[in-house]
Coordinates of C-alpha atoms and ligand atoms in Angstrom, one line a residue:
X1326 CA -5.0 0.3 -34.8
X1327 CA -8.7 1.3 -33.7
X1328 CA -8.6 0.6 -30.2
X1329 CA -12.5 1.5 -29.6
X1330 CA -13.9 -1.1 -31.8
X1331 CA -16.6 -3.1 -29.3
X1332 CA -15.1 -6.6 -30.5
X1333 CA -11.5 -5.6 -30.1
X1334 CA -9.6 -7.9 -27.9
X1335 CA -7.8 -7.1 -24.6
X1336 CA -4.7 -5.6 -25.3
X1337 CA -1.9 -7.1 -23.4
X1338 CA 0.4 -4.9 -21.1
X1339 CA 3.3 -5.8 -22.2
X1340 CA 1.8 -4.5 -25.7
X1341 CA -0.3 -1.5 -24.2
X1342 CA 2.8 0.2 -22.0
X1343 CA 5.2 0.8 -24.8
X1344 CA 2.8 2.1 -26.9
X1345 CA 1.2 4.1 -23.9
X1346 CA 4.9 5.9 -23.6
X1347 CA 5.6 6.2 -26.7
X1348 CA 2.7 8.7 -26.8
X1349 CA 3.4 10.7 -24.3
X1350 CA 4.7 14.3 -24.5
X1351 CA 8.0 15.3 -22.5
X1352 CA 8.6 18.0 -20.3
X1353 CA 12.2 19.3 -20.3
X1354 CA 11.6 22.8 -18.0
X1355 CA 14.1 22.5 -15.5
X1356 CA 14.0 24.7 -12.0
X1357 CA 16.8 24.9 -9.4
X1358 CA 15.7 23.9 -6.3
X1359 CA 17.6 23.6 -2.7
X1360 CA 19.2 20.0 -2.3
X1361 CA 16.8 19.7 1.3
X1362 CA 13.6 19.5 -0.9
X1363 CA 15.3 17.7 -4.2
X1364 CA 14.8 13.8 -3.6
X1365 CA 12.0 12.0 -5.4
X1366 CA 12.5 15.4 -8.2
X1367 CA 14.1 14.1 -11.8
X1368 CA 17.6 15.6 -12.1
X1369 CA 17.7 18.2 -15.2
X1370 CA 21.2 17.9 -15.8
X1371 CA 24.3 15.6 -15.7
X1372 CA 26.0 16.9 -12.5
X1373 CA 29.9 16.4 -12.5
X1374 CA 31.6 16.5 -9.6
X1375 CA 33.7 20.1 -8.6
X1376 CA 36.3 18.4 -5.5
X1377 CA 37.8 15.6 -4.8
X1378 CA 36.1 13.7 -2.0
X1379 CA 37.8 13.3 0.4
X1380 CA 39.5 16.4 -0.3
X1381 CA 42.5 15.4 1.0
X1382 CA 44.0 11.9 2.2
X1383 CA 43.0 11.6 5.6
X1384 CA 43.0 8.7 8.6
X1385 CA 40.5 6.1 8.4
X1386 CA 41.0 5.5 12.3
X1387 CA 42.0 6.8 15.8
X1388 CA 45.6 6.2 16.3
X1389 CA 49.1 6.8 15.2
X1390 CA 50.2 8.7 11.6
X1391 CA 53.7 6.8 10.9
X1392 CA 56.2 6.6 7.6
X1393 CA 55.9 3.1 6.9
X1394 CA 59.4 2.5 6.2
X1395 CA 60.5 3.5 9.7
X1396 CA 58.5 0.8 11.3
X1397 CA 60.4 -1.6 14.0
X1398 CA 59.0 -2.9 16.3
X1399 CA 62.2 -2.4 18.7
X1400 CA 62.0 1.1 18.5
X1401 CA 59.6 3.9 20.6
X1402 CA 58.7 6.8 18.8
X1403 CA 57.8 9.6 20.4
X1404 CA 54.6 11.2 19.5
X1405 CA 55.8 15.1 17.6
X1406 CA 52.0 16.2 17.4
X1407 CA 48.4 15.6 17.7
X1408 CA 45.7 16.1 14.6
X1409 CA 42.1 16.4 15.2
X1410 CA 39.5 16.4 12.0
X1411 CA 39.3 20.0 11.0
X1412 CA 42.5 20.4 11.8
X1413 CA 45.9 20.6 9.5
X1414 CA 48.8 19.0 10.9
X1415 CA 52.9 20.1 10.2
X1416 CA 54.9 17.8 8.1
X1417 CA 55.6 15.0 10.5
X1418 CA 59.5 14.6 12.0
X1419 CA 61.1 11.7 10.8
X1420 CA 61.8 9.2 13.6
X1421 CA 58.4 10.7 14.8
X1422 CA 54.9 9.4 14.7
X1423 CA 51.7 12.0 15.0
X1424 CA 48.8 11.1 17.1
X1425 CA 45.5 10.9 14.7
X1426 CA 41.7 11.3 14.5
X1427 CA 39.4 9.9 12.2
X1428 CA 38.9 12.2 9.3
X1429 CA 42.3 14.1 10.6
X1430 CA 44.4 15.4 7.6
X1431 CA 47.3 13.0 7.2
X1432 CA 50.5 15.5 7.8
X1433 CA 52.7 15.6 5.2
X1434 CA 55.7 12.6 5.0
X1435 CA 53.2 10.6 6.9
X1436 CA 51.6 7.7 4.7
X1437 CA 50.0 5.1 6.9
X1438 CA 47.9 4.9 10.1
X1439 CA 48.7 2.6 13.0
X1440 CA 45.7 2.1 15.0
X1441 CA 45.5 2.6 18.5
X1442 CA 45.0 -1.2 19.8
X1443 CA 48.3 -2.1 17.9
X1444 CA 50.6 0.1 19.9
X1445 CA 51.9 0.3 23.1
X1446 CA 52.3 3.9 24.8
X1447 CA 54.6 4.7 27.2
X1448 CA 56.2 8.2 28.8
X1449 CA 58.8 8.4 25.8
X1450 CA 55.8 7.4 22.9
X1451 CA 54.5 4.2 21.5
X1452 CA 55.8 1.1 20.3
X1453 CA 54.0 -0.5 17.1
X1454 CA 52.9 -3.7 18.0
X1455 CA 52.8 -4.9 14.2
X1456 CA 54.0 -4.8 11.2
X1457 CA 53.1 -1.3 8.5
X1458 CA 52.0 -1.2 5.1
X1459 CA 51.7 1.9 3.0
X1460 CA 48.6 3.2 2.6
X1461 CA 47.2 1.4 5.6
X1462 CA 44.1 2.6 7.1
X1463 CA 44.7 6.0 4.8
X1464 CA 41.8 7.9 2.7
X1465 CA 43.6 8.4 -0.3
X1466 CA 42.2 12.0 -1.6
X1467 CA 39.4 11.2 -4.1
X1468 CA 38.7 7.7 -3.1
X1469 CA 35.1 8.4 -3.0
X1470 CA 34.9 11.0 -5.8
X1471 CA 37.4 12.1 -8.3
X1472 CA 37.2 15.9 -9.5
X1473 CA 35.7 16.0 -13.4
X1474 CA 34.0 12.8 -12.4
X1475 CA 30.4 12.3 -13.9
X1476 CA 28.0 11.9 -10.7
X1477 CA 24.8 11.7 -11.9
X1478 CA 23.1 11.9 -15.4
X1479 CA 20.3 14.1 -15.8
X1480 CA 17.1 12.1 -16.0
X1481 CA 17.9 10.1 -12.6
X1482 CA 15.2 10.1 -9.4
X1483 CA 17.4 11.1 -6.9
X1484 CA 17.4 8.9 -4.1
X1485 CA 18.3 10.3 -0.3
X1486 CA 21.5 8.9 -0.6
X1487 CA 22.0 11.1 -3.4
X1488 CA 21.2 13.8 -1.8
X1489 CA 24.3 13.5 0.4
X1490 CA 26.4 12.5 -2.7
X1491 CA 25.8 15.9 -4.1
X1492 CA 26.0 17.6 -1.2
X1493 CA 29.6 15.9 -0.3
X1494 CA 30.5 18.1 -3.5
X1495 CA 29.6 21.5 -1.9
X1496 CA 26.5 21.6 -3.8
X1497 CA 22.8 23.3 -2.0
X1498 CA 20.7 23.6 -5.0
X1499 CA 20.1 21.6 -7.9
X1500 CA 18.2 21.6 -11.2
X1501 CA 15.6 19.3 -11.5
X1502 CA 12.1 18.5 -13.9
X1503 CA 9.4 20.9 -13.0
X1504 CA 6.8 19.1 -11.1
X1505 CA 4.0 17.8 -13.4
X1506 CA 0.2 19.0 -12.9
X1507 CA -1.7 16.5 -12.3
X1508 CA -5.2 16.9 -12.1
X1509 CA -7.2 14.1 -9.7
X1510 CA -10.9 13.6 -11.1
X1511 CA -13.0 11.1 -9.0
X1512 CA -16.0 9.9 -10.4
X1513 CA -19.4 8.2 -8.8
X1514 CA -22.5 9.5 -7.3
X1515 CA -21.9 6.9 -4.4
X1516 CA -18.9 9.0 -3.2
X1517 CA -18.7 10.6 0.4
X1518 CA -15.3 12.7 1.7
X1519 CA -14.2 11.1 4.8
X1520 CA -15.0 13.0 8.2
X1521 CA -18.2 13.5 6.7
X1522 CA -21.4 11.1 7.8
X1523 CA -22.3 8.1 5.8
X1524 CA -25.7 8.5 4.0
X1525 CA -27.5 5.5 2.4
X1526 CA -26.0 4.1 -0.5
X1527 CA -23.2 6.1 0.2
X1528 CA -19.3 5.3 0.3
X1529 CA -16.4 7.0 1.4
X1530 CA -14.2 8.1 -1.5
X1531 CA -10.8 6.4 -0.6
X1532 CA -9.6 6.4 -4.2
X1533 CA -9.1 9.9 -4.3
X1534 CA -6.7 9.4 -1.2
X1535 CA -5.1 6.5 -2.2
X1536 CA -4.0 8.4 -5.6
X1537 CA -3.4 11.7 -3.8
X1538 CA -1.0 10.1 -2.3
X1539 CA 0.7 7.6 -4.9
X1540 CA 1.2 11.0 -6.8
X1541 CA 2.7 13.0 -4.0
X1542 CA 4.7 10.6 -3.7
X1543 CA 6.1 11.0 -7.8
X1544 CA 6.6 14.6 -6.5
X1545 CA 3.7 15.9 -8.4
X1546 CA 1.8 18.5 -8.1
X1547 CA -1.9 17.6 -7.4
X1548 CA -5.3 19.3 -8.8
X1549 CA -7.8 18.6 -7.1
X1550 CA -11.3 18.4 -8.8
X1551 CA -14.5 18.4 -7.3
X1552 CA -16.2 14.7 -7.4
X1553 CA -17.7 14.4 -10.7
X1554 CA -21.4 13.3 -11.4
X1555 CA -21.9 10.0 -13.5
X1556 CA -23.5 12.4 -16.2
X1557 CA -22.1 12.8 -19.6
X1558 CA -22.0 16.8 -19.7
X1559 CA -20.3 17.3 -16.1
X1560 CA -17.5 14.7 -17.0
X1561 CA -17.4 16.7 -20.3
X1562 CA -16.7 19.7 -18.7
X1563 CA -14.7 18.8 -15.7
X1564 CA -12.4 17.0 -18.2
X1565 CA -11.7 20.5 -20.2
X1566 CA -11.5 22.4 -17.2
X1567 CA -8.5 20.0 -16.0
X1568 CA -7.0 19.7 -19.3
X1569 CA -6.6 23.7 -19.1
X1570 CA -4.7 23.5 -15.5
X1571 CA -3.0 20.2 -15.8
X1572 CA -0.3 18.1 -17.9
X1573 CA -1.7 14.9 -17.4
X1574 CA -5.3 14.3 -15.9
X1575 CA -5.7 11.0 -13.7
X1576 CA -9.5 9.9 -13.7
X1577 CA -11.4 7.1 -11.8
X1578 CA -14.7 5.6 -12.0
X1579 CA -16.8 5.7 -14.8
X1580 CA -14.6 4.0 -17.3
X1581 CA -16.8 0.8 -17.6
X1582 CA -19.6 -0.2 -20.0
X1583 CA -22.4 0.4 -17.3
X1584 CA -24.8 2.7 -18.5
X1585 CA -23.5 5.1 -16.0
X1586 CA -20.1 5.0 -16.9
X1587 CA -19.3 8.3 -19.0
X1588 CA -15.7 8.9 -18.9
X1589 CA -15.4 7.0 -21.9
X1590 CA -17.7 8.9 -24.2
X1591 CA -16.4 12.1 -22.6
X1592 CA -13.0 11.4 -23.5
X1593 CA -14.1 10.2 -27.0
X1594 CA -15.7 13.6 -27.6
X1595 CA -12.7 15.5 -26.4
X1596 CA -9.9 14.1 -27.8
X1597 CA -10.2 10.5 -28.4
X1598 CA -8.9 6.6 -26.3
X1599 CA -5.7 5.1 -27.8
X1600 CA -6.1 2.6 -25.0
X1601 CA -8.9 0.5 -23.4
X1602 CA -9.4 -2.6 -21.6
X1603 CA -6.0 -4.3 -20.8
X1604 CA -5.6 -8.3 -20.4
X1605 CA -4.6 -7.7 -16.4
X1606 CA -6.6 -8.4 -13.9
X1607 CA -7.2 -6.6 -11.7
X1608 CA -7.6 -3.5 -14.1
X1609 CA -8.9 -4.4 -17.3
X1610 CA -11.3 -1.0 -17.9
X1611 CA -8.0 1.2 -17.9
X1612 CA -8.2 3.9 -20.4
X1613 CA -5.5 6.2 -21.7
X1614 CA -5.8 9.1 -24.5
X1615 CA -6.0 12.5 -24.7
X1616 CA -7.9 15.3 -23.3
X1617 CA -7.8 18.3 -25.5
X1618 CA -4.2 17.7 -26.4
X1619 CA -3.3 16.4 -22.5
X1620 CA -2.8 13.2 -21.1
X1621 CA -5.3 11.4 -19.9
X1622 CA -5.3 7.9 -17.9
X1623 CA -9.4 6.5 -17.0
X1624 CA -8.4 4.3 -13.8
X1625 CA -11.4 1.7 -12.6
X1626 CA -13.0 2.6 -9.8
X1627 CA -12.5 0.1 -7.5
X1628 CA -9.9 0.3 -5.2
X1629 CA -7.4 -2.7 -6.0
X1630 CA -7.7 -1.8 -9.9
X1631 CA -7.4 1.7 -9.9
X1632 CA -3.8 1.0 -7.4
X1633 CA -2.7 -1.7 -9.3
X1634 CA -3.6 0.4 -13.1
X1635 CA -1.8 3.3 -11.5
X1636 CA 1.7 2.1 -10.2
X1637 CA 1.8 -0.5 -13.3
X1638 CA 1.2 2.2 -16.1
X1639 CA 0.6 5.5 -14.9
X1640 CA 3.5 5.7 -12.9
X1641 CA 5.5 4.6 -15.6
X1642 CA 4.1 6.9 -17.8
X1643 CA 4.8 9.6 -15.5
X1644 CA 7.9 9.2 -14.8
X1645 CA 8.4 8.8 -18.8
X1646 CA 7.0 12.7 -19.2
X1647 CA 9.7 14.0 -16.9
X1648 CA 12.1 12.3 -19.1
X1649 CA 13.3 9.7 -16.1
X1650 CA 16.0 7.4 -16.9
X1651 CA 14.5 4.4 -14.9
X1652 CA 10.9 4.2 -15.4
X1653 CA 10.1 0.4 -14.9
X1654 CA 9.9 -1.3 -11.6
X1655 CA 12.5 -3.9 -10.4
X1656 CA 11.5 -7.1 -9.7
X1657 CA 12.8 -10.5 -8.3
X1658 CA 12.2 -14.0 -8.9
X1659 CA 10.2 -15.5 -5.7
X1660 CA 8.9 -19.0 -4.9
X1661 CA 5.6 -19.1 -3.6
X1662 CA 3.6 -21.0 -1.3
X1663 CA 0.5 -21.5 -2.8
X1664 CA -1.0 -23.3 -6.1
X1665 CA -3.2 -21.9 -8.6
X1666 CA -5.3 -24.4 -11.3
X1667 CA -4.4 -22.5 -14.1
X1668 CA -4.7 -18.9 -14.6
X1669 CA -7.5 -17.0 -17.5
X1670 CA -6.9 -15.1 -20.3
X1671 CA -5.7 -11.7 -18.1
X1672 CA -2.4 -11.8 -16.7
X1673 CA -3.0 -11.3 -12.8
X1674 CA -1.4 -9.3 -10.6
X1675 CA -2.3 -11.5 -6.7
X1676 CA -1.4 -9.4 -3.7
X1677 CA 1.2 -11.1 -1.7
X1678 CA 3.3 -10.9 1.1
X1679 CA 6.7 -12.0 1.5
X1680 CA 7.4 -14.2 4.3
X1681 CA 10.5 -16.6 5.8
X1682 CA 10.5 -20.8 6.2
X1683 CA 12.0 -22.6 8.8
X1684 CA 15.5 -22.4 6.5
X1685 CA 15.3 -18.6 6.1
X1686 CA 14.3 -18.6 2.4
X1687 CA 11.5 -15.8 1.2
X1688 CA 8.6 -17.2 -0.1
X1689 CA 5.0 -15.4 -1.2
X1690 CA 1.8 -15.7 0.8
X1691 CA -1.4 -14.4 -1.3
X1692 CA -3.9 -12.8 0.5
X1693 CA -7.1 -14.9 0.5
X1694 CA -9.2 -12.4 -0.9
X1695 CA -8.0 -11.2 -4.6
X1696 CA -11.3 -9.4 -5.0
X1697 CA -10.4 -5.8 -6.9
X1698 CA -13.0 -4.1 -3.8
X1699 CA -10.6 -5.7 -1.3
X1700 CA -8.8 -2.9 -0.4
X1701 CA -6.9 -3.8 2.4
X1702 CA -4.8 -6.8 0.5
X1703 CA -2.8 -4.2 -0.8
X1704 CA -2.0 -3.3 2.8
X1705 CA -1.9 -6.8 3.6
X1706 CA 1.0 -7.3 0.9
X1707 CA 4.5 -6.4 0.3
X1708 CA 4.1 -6.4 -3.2
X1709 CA 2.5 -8.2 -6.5
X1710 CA 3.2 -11.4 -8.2
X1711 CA 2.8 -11.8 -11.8
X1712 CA 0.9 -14.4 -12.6
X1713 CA 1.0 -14.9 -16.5
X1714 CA -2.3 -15.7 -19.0
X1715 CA -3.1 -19.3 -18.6
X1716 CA -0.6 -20.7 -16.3
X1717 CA -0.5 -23.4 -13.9
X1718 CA 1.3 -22.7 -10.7
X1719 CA 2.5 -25.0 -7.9
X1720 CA 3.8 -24.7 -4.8
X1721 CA 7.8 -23.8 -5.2
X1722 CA 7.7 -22.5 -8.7
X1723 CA 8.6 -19.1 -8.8
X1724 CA 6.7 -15.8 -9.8
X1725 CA 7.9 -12.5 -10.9
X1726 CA 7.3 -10.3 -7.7
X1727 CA 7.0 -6.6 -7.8
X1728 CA 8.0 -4.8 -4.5
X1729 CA 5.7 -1.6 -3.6
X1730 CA 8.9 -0.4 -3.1
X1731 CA 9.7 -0.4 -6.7
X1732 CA 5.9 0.5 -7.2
X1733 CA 4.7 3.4 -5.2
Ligands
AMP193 P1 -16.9 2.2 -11.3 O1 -15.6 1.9 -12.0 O2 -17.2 3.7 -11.3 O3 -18.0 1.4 -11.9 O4 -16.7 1.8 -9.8 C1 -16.4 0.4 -9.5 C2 -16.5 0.2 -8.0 O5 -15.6 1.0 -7.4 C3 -17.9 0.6 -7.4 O6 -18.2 -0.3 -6.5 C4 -17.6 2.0 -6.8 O7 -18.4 2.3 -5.8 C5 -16.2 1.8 -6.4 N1 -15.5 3.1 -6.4 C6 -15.5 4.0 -7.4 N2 -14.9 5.1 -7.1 C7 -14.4 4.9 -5.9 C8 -13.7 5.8 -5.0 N3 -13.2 7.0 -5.4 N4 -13.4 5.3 -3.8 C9 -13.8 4.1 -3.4 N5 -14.5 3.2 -4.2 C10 -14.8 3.7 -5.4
MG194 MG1 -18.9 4.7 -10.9

């Protein structure tokens, strides 16, 4: 398919992202790294589990560790020993009761836990105020985890809470995808570093942050590259320069028809564009190709477009390279509280923010101005809604709503 042709039409996402990943190489290196400093990495390997967990069945309250069988409710037992987590109880008496812990092994001949509001102490022991099931308000060892038992599969994002899953198996270091290298280009003569005065014409360069920080947050590891010119020959040769460093190269700026947009050419000359000019707006000028043999994704410049081209394909794309198991975003089906005419031939992605009526259900608000220079509606929102090519929408119907949560 020749992608560059001038006439070509606007490729739809839904068409452009799996051809986008099925592009893209893979990196399979793998590096141990200590649990504390694992979350957000891609897990390298499947990772069974080595213990049981619990270990060993244990109370699930403070109170009384009984045989079940014994239980009457005429009787006092008197209480033969006391069990604190950490500790390790003797087999308990029969006749006898144990007093308990949360977390406390359960002594041996013991199998159920009275709590301490259902019995009545006195000088001899307690009475149990009700009735005894086995198993009651008992941890069986390897409720949670069974020993042999297939935690994770390799190719997973680990999440914090996995973090404590596989440390509740004793483990401190983990294997995980090697960070990519990712080198940042920003393009645009207009562009001023922050902390820095404003000269005429100028603007501060709050892309390069924005993306800084949507790919520290994919745990990559960030190049940083001087601003480039809009000139043809210091694109050029900033794009080889990252292409040396990095395994993907994140551009953007300068991916428009303008005659001082040059990031196309320059990738033409270098490699070549299996992508350009998406039906999504914001974002159609998104480019993807390669860089003398690396990846390479041409965001937009302005700052709506360059966000929403970045956590709807390169993220994905990214996370694909590392060889991640879930690379697409979750979504939910959301009524919203505005109307739109009908839609035009891009499918739009309106910042919206979600928000409760008088009965509690979530509906979407769009931010009034959908402008791709509006920057601040993406802080205004909680999320996109998908608005599809050339659709009506009333108040009610519902839209497919991306959560930055899934996103960034
Ligand atoms: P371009 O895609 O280079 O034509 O840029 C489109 C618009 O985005 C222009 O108004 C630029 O000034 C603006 N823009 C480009 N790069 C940045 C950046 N790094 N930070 C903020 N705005 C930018
Ligand atoms: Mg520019």
């Amino acid at each position: 398919m020749n992608f560059q042709s001038a006439d070509r039409k606007l490729t739809p996402i839904a068409e452009a992202l799996p051809e986008l990943l099925a592009s893209l190489p893979r990196t399979v290196e793998t590096e141990e790294v200590p649990l504390r400093v694992a979350v957000g990495r891609i897990l390298g390997t499947d990772v069974l589990a080595g213990i049981d967990v619990p270990p060993y069945a244990n109370s699930a309250m403070d109170g009384y560790a009984v045989r079940a069988a014994e239980f009457s409710k005429e009787r006092v037992f008197p209480v033969s020993q006391r069990i604190a987590a950490g500790e390790l109880g003797d087999a308990l008496n029969s006749g006898s009761v144990a007093r308990i812990f949360t977390g406390a092994p359960l002594p041996l001949g013991a199998d159920a836990v009275v709590m301490q509001e259902n019995v009545e102490p006195s000088s001899e022991g307690v009475r149990i105020l009700q009735s005894v099931q086995p198993s009651e308000n008992v941890r069986a060892a390897g409720e949670d985890i069974k020993t042999g038992q297939l935690l994770f599969k390799q190719g997973r994002r680990l999440y914090p809470q996995d973090i404590g899953v596989l440390a509740s198996v004793g483990l401190s270091q983990i294997a995980v995808r090697r960070r990519l290298r990712v080198a940042l280009l920003v393009t645009g003569n207009e562009l001023t570093l922050p902390g820095t005065p404003l000269g005429p014409g100028k603007i501060y360069n709050s892309n390069n942050f924005t993306l800084h920080a949507l790919l520290s947050n994919l745990c990559a590891e960030v190049i940083e590259t001087e601003v480039v010119e809009d000139d043809y020959e210091a694109t050029r040769s900033v794009l080889m320069r990252a292409a040396e460093e990095a395994d993907a190269i994140v551009s953007t700026g300068g991916v428009s028809v303008g005659e001082e947009d040059h990031v196309k050419a320059a990738v033409d000359s270098l490699g070549g564009l299996d992508l350009w000019k998406l039906a999504i707006k914001p974002g159609k000028p998104f480019a993807s190709g390669k860089v003398c043999g690396k990846q390479f994704f041409g965001l937009p410049g302005n700052p709506v477009s360059a966000f929403v081209t970045f956590v709807l394909l390169v993220r994905p794309a990214l996370l694909s390279m590392q060889g991640t198991s879930r690379v697409f975003p979750g979504w939910l089906d959301v009524p919203v509280g505005f109307a739109i005419d009908r839609s035009g031939e891009r499918q739009e992605y309106l910042r919206v923010c979600l928000q409760e009526d008088g009965d509690g259900n979530a509906f979407l608000e769009r931010f009034d101005n959908q402008s791709s220079g509006v920057g601040v509606s993406l802080s205004f929102a909680d999320g996109l809604a998908v608005v599809p090519p050339h659709t009506a929408v009333s108040v009610g119907d519902k839209l497919k709503f991306l959560p930055f949560s899934e996103l960034v």
